[in-house]
PDB file of C-alpha atoms in Angstrom:
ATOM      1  CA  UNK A 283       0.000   0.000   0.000  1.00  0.00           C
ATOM      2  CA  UNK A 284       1.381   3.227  -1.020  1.00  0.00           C
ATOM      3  CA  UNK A 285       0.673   6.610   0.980  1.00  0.00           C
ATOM      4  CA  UNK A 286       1.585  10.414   0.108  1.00  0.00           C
ATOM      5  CA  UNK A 287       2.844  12.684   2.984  1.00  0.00           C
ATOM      6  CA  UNK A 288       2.912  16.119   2.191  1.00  0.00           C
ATOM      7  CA  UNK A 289       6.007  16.356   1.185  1.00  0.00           C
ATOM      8  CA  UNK A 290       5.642  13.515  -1.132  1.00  0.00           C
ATOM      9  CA  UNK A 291       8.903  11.795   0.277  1.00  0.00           C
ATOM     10  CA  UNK A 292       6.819   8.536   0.623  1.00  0.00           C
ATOM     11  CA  UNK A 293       6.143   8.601  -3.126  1.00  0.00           C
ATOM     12  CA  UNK A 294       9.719   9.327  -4.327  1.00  0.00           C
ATOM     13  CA  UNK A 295      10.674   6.313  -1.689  1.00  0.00           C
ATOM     14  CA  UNK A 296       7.825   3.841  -3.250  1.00  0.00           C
ATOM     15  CA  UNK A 297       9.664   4.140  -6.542  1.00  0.00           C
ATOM     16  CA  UNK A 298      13.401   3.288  -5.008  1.00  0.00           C
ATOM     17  CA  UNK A 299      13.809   0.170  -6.358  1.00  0.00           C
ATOM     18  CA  UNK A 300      13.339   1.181 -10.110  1.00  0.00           C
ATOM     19  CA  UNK A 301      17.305   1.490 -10.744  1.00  0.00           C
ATOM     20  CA  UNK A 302      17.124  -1.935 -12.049  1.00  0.00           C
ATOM     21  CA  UNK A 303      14.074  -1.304 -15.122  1.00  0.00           C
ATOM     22  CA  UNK A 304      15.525   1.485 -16.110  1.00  0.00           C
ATOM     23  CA  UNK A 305      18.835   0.103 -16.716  1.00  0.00           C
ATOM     24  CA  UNK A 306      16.880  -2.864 -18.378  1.00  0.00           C
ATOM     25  CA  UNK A 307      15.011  -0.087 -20.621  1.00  0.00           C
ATOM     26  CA  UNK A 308      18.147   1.760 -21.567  1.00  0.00           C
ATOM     27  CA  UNK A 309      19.405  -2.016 -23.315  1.00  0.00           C
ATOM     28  CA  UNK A 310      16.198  -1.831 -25.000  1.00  0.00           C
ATOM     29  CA  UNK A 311      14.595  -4.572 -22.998  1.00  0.00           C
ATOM     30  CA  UNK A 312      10.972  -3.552 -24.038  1.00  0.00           C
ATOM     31  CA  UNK A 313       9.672  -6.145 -21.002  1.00  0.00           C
ATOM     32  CA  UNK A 314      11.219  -3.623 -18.522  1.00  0.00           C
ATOM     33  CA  UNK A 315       8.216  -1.201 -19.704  1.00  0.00           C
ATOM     34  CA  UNK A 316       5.384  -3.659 -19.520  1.00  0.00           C
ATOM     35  CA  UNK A 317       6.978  -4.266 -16.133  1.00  0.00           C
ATOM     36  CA  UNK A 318       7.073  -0.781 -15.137  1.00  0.00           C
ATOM     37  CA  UNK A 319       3.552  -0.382 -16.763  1.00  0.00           C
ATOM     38  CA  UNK A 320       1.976  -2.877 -14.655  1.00  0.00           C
ATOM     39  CA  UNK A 321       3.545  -2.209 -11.733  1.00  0.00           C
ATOM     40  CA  UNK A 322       3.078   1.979 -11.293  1.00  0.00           C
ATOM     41  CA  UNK A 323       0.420   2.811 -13.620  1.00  0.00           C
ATOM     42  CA  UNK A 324      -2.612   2.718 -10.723  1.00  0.00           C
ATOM     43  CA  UNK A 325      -0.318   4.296  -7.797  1.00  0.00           C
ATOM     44  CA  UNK A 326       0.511   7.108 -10.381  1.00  0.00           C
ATOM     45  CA  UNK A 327      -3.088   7.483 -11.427  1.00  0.00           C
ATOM     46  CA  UNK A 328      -3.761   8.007  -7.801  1.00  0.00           C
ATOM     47  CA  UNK A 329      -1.232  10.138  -6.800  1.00  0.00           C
ATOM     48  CA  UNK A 330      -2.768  12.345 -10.140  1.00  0.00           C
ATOM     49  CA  UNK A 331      -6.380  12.531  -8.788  1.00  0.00           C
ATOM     50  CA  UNK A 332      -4.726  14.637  -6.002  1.00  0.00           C
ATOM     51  CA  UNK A 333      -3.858  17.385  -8.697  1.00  0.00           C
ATOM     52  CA  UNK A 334      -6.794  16.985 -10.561  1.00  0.00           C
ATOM     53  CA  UNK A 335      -9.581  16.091  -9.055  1.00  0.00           C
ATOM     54  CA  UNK A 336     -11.000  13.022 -11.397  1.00  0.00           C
ATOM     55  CA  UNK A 337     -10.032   9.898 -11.790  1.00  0.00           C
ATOM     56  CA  UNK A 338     -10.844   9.525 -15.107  1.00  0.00           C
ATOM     57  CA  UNK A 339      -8.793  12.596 -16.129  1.00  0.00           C
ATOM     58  CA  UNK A 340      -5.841  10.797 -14.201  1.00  0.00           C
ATOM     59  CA  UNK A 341      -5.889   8.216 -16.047  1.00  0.00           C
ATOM     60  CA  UNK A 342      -5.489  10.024 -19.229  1.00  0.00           C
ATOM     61  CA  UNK A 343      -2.491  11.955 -18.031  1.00  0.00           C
ATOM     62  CA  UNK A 344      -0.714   8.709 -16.819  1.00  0.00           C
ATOM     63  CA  UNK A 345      -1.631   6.600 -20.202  1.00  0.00           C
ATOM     64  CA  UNK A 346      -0.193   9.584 -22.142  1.00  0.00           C
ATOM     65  CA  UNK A 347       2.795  10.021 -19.860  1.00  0.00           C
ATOM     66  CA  UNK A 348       3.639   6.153 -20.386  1.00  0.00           C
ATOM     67  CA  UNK A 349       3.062   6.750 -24.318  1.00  0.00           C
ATOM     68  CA  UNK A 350       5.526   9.930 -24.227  1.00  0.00           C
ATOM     69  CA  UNK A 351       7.582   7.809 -22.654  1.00  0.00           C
ATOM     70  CA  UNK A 352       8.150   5.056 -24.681  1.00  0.00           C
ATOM     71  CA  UNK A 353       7.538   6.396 -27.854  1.00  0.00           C
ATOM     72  CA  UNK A 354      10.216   9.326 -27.506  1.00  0.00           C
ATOM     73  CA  UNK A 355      12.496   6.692 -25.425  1.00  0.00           C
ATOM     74  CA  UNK A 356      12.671   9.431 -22.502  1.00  0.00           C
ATOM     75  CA  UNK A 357      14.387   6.817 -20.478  1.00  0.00           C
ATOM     76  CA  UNK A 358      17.349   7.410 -22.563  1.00  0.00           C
ATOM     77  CA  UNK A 359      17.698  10.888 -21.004  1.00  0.00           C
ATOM     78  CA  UNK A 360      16.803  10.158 -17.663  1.00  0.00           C
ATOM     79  CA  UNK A 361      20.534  10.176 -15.399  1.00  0.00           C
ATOM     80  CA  UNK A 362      18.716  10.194 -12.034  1.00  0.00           C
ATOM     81  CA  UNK A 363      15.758   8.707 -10.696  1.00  0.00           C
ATOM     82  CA  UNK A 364      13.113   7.201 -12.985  1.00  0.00           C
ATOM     83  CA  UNK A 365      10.724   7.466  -9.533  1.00  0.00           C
ATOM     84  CA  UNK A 366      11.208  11.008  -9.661  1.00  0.00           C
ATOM     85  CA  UNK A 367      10.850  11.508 -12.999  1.00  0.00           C
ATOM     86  CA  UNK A 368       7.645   9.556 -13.163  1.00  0.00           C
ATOM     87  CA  UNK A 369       6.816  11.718  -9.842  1.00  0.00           C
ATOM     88  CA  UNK A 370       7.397  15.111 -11.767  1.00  0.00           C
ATOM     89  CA  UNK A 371       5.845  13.892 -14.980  1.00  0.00           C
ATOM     90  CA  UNK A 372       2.337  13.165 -13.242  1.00  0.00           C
ATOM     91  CA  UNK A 373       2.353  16.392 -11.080  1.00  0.00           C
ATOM     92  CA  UNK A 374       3.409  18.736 -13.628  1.00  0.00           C
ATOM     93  CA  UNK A 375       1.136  17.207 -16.152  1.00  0.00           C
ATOM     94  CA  UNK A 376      -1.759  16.551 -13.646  1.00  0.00           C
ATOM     95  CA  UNK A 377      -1.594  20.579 -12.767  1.00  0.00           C
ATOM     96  CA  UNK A 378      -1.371  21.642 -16.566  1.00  0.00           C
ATOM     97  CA  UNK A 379      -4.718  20.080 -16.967  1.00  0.00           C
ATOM     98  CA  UNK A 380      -6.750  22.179 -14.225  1.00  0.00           C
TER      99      UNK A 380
END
């Protein structure tokens, strides 16, 4: 179970242990995605609805966030933390759609 303090420290900590699919997606292991897919898309549709009030709409934001992803290979550029890039990706694009 996932929860979101304030701060969102919890949310950045859920997503710790995604060193390893990114490294996988960078070799162009295209099961790393499905993985990473499964795995996040629901927790990131809820942490959305906090920005933007419908679930629905959340769901939109994280399906196109995933598409972005994978279809400009944005995990190429990413040199940090996919968490937190997942983490900025939903909130920025969660508070461009209010």
């Amino acid at each position: 179970m996932y929860f979101f303090s304030e701060n969102n420290e919890q949310f950045v900590k859920s997503f710790s242990g995604l060193s390893e699919i990114l490294v996988k997606l960078k070799k162009g292991d295209a099961s790393a995605y499905k993985i990473l897919f499964d795995q996040y898309y629901d927790i990131l549709c809820v942490y959305s609805v906090r920005y933007c009030d419908s679930y629905d709409m959340a769901q939109d934001i994280v399906q196109d966030i995933f598409v972005d992803f994978w279809n400009e290979k944005r995990y190429l550029k990413i040199e940090d933390s996919l968490g937190a890039y997942l983490h900025r990706a939903v909130r920025n694009n969660s508070v461009v759609e209010m």
